[in-house]
XYZ file of C-alpha atoms in Angstrom:
499
model
C -219.228 91.006 24.768
C -219.233 93.369 21.808
C -215.609 94.525 22.335
C -212.337 93.011 21.177
C -210.261 91.576 23.997
C -206.769 92.901 24.662
C -203.883 92.426 27.122
C -205.117 91.142 30.464
C -205.185 93.449 33.452
C -202.700 92.354 36.141
C -204.640 92.793 39.410
C -201.724 91.876 41.663
C -199.296 94.428 40.267
C -201.154 97.695 40.682
C -201.071 100.507 43.208
C -204.166 100.501 45.434
C -205.321 103.368 47.687
C -205.933 101.885 51.125
C -206.309 104.768 53.572
C -206.420 108.514 54.113
C -203.044 109.407 55.583
C -204.419 112.115 57.910
C -206.859 109.594 59.396
C -204.137 107.178 60.511
C -202.787 107.163 64.062
C -198.999 106.927 64.001
C -199.026 105.404 67.489
C -200.849 102.279 66.306
C -200.329 99.639 63.628
C -203.342 99.515 61.293
C -204.981 96.608 59.468
C -206.178 96.985 55.870
C -207.651 94.314 53.618
C -207.193 94.228 49.862
C -208.277 91.482 47.460
C -209.069 89.282 50.505
C -205.497 89.617 51.784
C -204.651 91.342 55.064
C -201.872 93.916 55.402
C -200.502 95.929 58.288
C -199.593 99.624 57.992
C -197.266 101.292 60.468
C -195.294 104.482 60.872
C -191.564 103.858 60.765
C -189.793 106.365 63.023
C -186.390 105.668 61.515
C -187.387 106.475 57.918
C -190.229 108.866 58.892
C -192.508 107.085 56.449
C -195.447 104.699 56.347
C -194.599 101.049 55.770
C -196.732 98.059 54.799
C -196.375 94.291 55.023
C -198.558 91.209 55.048
C -200.337 91.113 58.380
C -198.725 88.037 59.858
C -195.765 87.464 62.094
C -193.392 84.903 60.514
C -193.167 83.062 63.834
C -196.723 81.754 64.339
C -198.696 83.959 61.890
C -200.265 86.196 64.575
C -201.623 89.535 63.269
C -199.071 92.318 63.533
C -201.917 94.833 63.379
C -202.522 93.807 67.014
C -198.926 94.707 67.808
C -197.147 97.645 69.445
C -193.964 99.676 69.021
C -190.704 99.211 70.884
C -188.660 102.121 72.223
C -186.574 101.939 69.051
C -189.732 102.313 66.973
C -189.771 98.706 65.763
C -193.059 96.975 65.055
C -193.460 94.300 67.718
C -195.714 91.256 67.683
C -197.527 91.123 71.021
C -197.919 87.338 70.909
C -194.248 86.410 71.495
C -192.413 89.727 71.262
C -190.637 89.396 67.929
C -189.952 92.855 66.496
C -189.118 94.229 63.059
C -187.631 97.370 61.527
C -189.113 99.437 58.699
C -187.534 97.169 56.077
C -189.220 94.132 57.612
C -186.026 92.624 59.018
C -186.371 90.829 62.328
C -184.460 92.681 65.049
C -185.350 90.637 68.079
C -186.502 87.146 69.133
C -186.861 87.004 72.934
C -187.039 83.196 73.008
C -183.813 82.498 71.077
C -180.572 81.491 72.777
C -177.622 83.843 72.293
C -175.612 81.243 70.411
C -178.315 80.937 67.752
C -179.422 84.579 67.690
C -177.472 85.848 64.669
C -178.349 82.988 62.374
C -182.002 83.110 63.384
C -182.301 86.868 62.812
C -180.526 86.663 59.449
C -182.712 83.846 58.185
C -185.044 85.231 55.453
C -187.886 83.261 57.022
C -187.705 85.581 60.049
C -188.416 88.678 57.962
C -191.746 90.261 57.086
C -193.237 90.127 53.622
C -192.970 93.863 53.031
C -194.865 95.427 50.126
C -194.153 98.766 48.416
C -195.959 101.688 50.031
C -196.108 105.398 49.221
C -198.006 108.562 50.090
C -199.470 110.636 47.253
C -202.181 113.305 47.208
C -203.057 112.622 50.835
C -203.669 108.916 50.193
C -201.614 105.927 51.300
C -201.059 103.463 48.443
C -199.726 99.908 48.535
C -198.516 97.550 45.812
C -199.631 94.119 47.074
C -196.766 92.040 45.656
C -194.011 91.282 48.150
C -191.729 89.423 45.718
C -188.539 90.919 44.308
C -190.197 90.978 40.890
C -193.168 92.779 42.420
C -190.983 95.454 43.991
C -189.299 95.982 40.640
C -192.675 96.144 38.869
C -193.885 98.790 41.323
C -191.289 101.176 39.895
C -192.809 101.054 36.419
C -196.464 101.445 37.491
C -197.814 104.745 38.759
C -200.713 105.206 41.214
C -203.929 106.461 39.622
C -203.571 109.956 41.032
C -205.275 112.998 39.513
C -202.834 115.224 37.575
C -205.085 118.282 37.998
C -204.446 118.177 41.765
C -200.726 118.654 41.114
C -200.715 120.896 38.042
C -204.096 122.683 38.093
C -205.126 126.156 39.289
C -203.870 127.224 42.739
C -207.280 126.725 44.338
C -207.361 123.133 43.146
C -203.767 122.331 44.113
C -204.420 123.746 47.587
C -207.097 121.073 48.134
C -204.796 118.207 47.105
C -204.411 116.716 50.589
C -207.821 117.626 52.009
C -211.482 116.687 51.690
C -210.970 112.918 51.660
C -213.566 110.538 53.086
C -213.310 106.784 53.588
C -216.363 104.503 53.816
C -217.015 100.758 53.752
C -219.886 99.511 51.565
C -221.415 96.045 51.630
C -221.361 95.091 47.988
C -218.831 93.859 45.471
C -216.170 95.934 43.726
C -217.711 95.469 40.262
C -221.126 96.569 41.578
C -219.514 99.642 43.139
C -217.732 100.674 39.930
C -220.891 100.067 37.902
C -222.792 102.355 40.271
C -220.130 105.071 40.244
C -220.014 105.345 36.437
C -223.822 105.592 36.232
C -224.948 109.249 36.510
C -228.613 108.557 35.721
C -229.398 107.051 39.140
C -228.496 110.245 41.032
C -231.849 112.122 40.884
C -233.637 108.953 41.984
C -231.423 107.168 44.500
C -230.135 110.455 45.975
C -233.314 112.509 45.789
C -233.224 115.458 48.146
C -229.466 115.137 48.721
C -227.681 115.314 45.378
C -230.632 115.180 43.000
C -234.318 115.761 42.377
C -236.665 113.143 40.898
C -238.632 115.853 39.087
C -235.499 117.015 37.271
C -234.475 113.614 35.954
C -233.727 113.727 32.227
C -232.036 111.637 29.525
C -228.224 111.678 29.640
C -226.880 111.033 26.128
C -223.443 109.684 27.019
C -220.915 109.423 24.204
C -217.608 107.628 23.981
C -214.631 109.920 24.421
C -211.961 107.209 24.163
C -211.605 103.636 23.047
C -212.013 100.753 25.474
C -208.611 99.365 26.462
C -206.740 97.753 29.331
C -206.303 101.194 30.897
C -210.058 101.852 31.035
C -212.288 104.259 29.122
C -213.779 107.768 29.091
C -217.308 108.910 28.241
C -218.706 112.418 27.982
C -221.972 114.321 27.884
C -223.134 117.870 27.319
C -226.233 119.547 28.732
C -227.693 122.888 27.600
C -229.303 124.891 30.401
C -230.249 128.066 28.539
C -228.519 130.939 26.849
C -226.683 134.122 27.666
C -227.896 137.587 26.686
C -225.469 137.377 23.787
C -227.364 134.363 22.532
C -224.549 131.931 23.265
C -225.735 128.658 24.809
C -225.064 127.849 28.466
C -223.655 124.343 28.550
C -222.265 121.968 31.151
C -219.559 119.674 29.818
C -219.022 116.465 31.769
C -216.556 113.620 31.356
C -216.520 110.323 33.257
C -213.262 108.427 33.343
C -212.610 104.912 34.604
C -208.975 104.029 35.225
C -208.524 100.552 36.709
C -208.249 99.233 39.220
C -209.938 101.916 41.317
C -210.384 105.411 39.887
C -213.690 106.866 38.687
C -213.507 110.585 38.016
C -216.180 113.078 36.960
C -215.096 116.470 35.634
C -217.748 119.191 35.195
C -217.013 122.505 33.497
C -219.439 124.988 35.094
C -217.997 128.156 33.541
C -221.125 128.684 31.398
C -223.352 128.549 34.470
C -221.136 131.089 36.186
C -221.355 133.463 33.220
C -225.151 133.175 33.209
C -225.337 133.962 36.926
C -222.983 136.927 36.641
C -225.365 138.566 34.201
C -227.481 139.341 37.270
C -226.535 142.540 39.092
C -226.973 141.080 42.578
C -224.613 138.191 41.779
C -221.977 140.562 40.392
C -222.297 142.679 43.529
C -221.916 139.670 45.826
C -218.935 138.433 43.815
C -217.255 141.832 44.132
C -217.659 141.553 47.912
C -216.318 138.019 47.962
C -219.745 136.654 48.926
C -220.922 135.312 45.579
C -221.898 131.693 44.935
C -218.928 129.478 44.162
C -220.445 128.363 40.885
C -220.208 131.986 39.698
C -216.459 132.167 40.336
C -213.754 131.543 37.757
C -210.294 130.121 38.312
C -207.047 131.499 36.900
C -207.702 129.645 33.629
C -211.134 131.241 33.227
C -212.931 128.003 34.073
C -214.964 126.624 36.954
C -214.184 122.938 37.229
C -215.902 120.657 39.709
C -214.538 117.150 40.216
C -215.924 113.978 41.738
C -212.881 111.838 42.461
C -213.830 108.371 43.623
C -211.677 105.340 44.384
C -213.339 101.920 44.621
C -211.147 99.446 46.526
C -211.870 95.684 46.425
C -211.628 94.483 50.026
C -213.187 91.031 49.706
C -216.154 89.507 47.866
C -219.258 91.474 48.839
C -217.324 94.245 50.582
C -215.587 97.324 49.186
C -214.212 100.657 50.299
C -214.843 104.091 48.783
C -212.394 106.962 49.040
C -213.941 110.194 47.801
C -213.092 113.853 47.391
C -215.003 116.637 45.606
C -212.571 119.495 44.851
C -213.206 122.644 42.806
C -210.747 124.604 40.718
C -211.952 127.774 42.447
C -210.899 126.612 45.921
C -211.830 124.230 48.692
C -215.180 124.090 50.442
C -215.755 126.150 53.566
C -217.790 123.414 55.258
C -216.051 121.485 58.055
C -215.300 117.880 57.178
C -217.478 116.423 59.942
C -220.459 118.220 58.384
C -219.526 117.375 54.799
C -219.172 113.689 55.707
C -222.745 113.543 56.995
C -224.029 114.381 53.514
C -221.732 111.874 51.853
C -222.854 109.131 54.246
C -226.454 109.879 53.303
C -225.536 109.664 49.610
C -224.056 106.182 50.006
C -227.036 105.076 52.102
C -229.320 106.014 49.209
C -228.354 103.079 47.011
C -226.667 100.592 49.373
C -229.765 98.421 49.814
C -230.394 98.401 46.059
C -226.842 97.360 45.221
C -226.511 94.715 47.938
C -229.654 93.056 46.563
C -229.033 93.712 42.866
C -225.683 91.932 42.624
C -227.118 88.770 44.130
C -230.045 88.809 41.723
C -227.587 89.174 38.846
C -225.683 86.076 39.948
C -228.897 84.035 40.100
C -229.196 84.483 36.338
C -227.499 81.806 34.208
C -223.900 83.075 33.924
C -225.407 86.447 34.845
C -222.180 88.455 35.255
C -220.544 87.396 32.000
C -223.800 87.628 30.038
C -224.703 90.978 31.562
C -226.559 92.102 28.436
C -229.032 89.286 29.048
C -229.232 89.966 32.785
C -229.836 93.708 32.323
C -232.147 95.508 29.908
C -230.393 98.793 29.122
C -232.027 100.576 26.164
C -230.929 104.125 27.138
C -227.722 105.862 26.125
C -227.334 106.812 29.799
C -226.221 103.212 30.433
C -223.234 103.463 28.071
C -220.620 103.675 30.848
C -222.144 100.657 32.627
C -221.995 98.678 29.386
C -218.387 99.731 28.732
C -217.329 98.811 32.254
C -218.915 95.357 32.035
C -217.175 94.853 28.695
C -213.871 95.959 30.209
C -214.281 93.541 33.122
C -215.012 90.622 30.812
C -212.427 91.370 28.143
C -209.529 92.716 30.189
C -210.218 92.084 33.889
C -210.861 88.347 33.861
C -214.492 88.776 34.925
C -213.642 89.715 38.519
C -210.750 90.888 40.713
C -208.052 88.332 41.487
C -209.067 87.477 45.033
C -206.450 85.809 47.224
C -208.518 82.679 47.615
C -211.866 81.246 46.613
C -214.025 81.889 43.603
C -215.211 85.346 44.597
C -218.615 84.028 45.659
C -220.675 86.607 47.504
C -221.713 86.099 51.137
C -225.426 85.453 51.785
C -227.961 88.225 51.373
C -227.935 90.467 54.457
C -231.536 91.048 55.482
C -230.735 93.270 58.455
C -230.735 96.800 57.029
C -228.872 98.067 60.058
C -225.829 95.967 59.139
C -225.685 97.488 55.648
C -226.382 101.076 56.748
C -224.351 101.063 59.987
C -222.581 104.426 59.737
C -220.528 103.861 62.892
C -218.847 100.707 61.598
C -218.714 101.801 57.965
C -217.198 105.226 58.578
C -217.426 107.095 61.886
C -215.185 104.916 64.053
C -212.291 105.283 61.598
C -212.756 108.982 60.770
C -211.120 111.331 63.316
C -213.361 114.252 62.296
C -216.648 112.371 62.595
C -215.591 110.431 65.679
C -214.684 113.689 67.424
C -217.922 115.347 66.294
C -219.912 112.361 67.569
C -218.236 112.590 70.995
C -218.825 116.361 71.152
C -222.521 116.070 70.252
C -222.927 113.182 72.693
C -221.328 115.188 75.519
C -223.477 118.223 74.733
C -226.579 116.035 74.668
C -225.735 114.564 78.080
C -225.114 118.026 79.542
C -228.321 119.402 77.989
C -230.335 116.487 79.333
C -228.837 116.926 82.795
C -229.672 120.632 82.755
C -233.223 119.962 81.547
C -233.793 117.409 84.323
C -231.930 118.924 87.264
C -232.416 122.673 86.986
C -236.229 122.664 87.413
C -235.799 120.895 90.766
C -233.102 123.405 91.706
C -235.438 126.254 90.775
C -238.205 124.658 92.827
C -235.883 124.397 95.809
C -234.950 128.073 95.490
C -238.624 129.064 95.386
C -239.455 126.954 98.444
C -236.649 128.498 100.461
C -237.392 132.114 99.511
C -239.804 132.424 102.423
C -236.812 131.986 104.713
C -234.961 134.871 103.086
C -235.085 138.548 103.917
C -237.676 140.437 101.858
C -235.059 142.191 99.727
C -233.452 138.819 98.869
C -236.693 137.217 97.733
C -236.725 139.107 94.418
C -233.276 137.783 93.626
C -234.437 134.256 94.431
C -237.418 134.601 92.098
C -235.144 135.981 89.359
C -232.668 133.115 89.874
C -235.489 130.563 89.648
C -236.599 132.130 86.381
C -233.117 131.927 84.914
C -232.745 128.314 86.021
C -236.030 127.394 84.353
C -234.998 129.233 81.183
C -231.696 127.348 80.991
C -233.560 124.084 81.665
C -235.930 124.881 78.792
C -232.987 125.494 76.452
C -231.496 122.175 77.550
C -234.817 120.443 76.971
C -235.014 121.787 73.420
C -231.335 121.190 72.653
C -231.122 117.612 73.961
C -233.331 115.945 71.310
C -231.787 118.069 68.544
C -228.300 117.039 69.628
C -229.449 113.418 69.918
C -230.703 113.493 66.320
C -227.339 114.772 65.053
C -225.524 112.212 67.198
C -227.661 109.455 65.673
C -226.688 110.539 62.159
C -223.157 109.321 62.886
C -224.438 105.898 63.948
C -227.422 104.736 61.887
C -230.211 106.289 59.839
C -232.624 103.989 58.054
C -232.975 105.164 54.459
C -236.568 104.623 53.267
C -237.126 106.048 49.786
C -240.918 105.925 50.068
C -240.791 108.440 52.916
C -238.546 110.934 51.109
C -240.838 113.541 49.563
């Protein structure tokens, strides 16, 4: 592998981000899957906190995520009515006789397998070990949060609990991490969204830390020009991988801001509070832009991405439902590639372990990919510790719609996008109705004007004109609204048609 092996990474005793807290409905228990194991999340009214447990009732193993809440706020299984408090203790068995009730409720077998759960930086985290040793271990392991969101400039701290997006992707966790630590694919796979094919260039990545159980860091520096003083304008970038889930890019754009502020018009706009954000500086005299990405292993061939893109100069002014549309398009840009690629890799003889033989990576831009594959082989056991099975991928999905289905992968679980979809759909229906019905109404008004007094006929003609104008607006708006509505459901991403 080219790297010395070290202490093994313990997949089962780590904190995993599983959901965006603001996206969860406290009225409903929620199912999440991690490492092929199912868990239920619910809001405990007594402790005013989120709780998590394995998603099975101890009675007959029915899913508690299909449950409800009692008047006391207990999580109740809707198969036979057993209910449980926030600590997982059984508080009611409708079928048990009174004489046996106390012993049955006190029996440990009646309790849920609760796992540690906490809320940090707007994300709900679980520690998927329900044993006593696991609960103790959870105290000595910290979630892979981002310290800058707690201790950075005020503009950055203010965005700590905002800007999060959750999306399902149909490829393996290792493929997802490999893709996230690879900056050189951006101008190609995300052309026209986050990059430009014509501006692709070599990225001479360098190691910024040693490879160890806790991950690695790489860095790069790009020179864009020079200031009037002759000083170079540089963008410093670091990419950090912290297992099991965190990939973080940090860009220092202060040099770009200084170059822009040399222009009078930019200085004027900045003085009016209208300048470009890249020209602003935070309280530390920097302009930091972060890509914070969490890759969560759901099951073989299926992962989840939690993402946020904060700036040290303050949060974005774009509404989240609009911002999410762009991020969905970004993920669409390489989903087909990655779903196919990982299966081709596994067709090679021992293709994952012998990745250097499967891949040909002569460029320094592939350094982070190489380091990650070395980390996985030397520290991570070659793959996540799935609950069961060998981690074999499901068959190749040839239906592009299944891979790129935005409704199932994101919209249905995002309150911002789901609301936006319903609003655009309602507006489209109203616009269509206006475009279809108002011309007939106008025609009826015109036909009946002959029955009106002469002085009323002018008003009838004017009314008909207004009705036709509104119908025309509806006719133009309906297809535009339909196209936005469709962007929350499915858009086929064909690279050959992106100019």
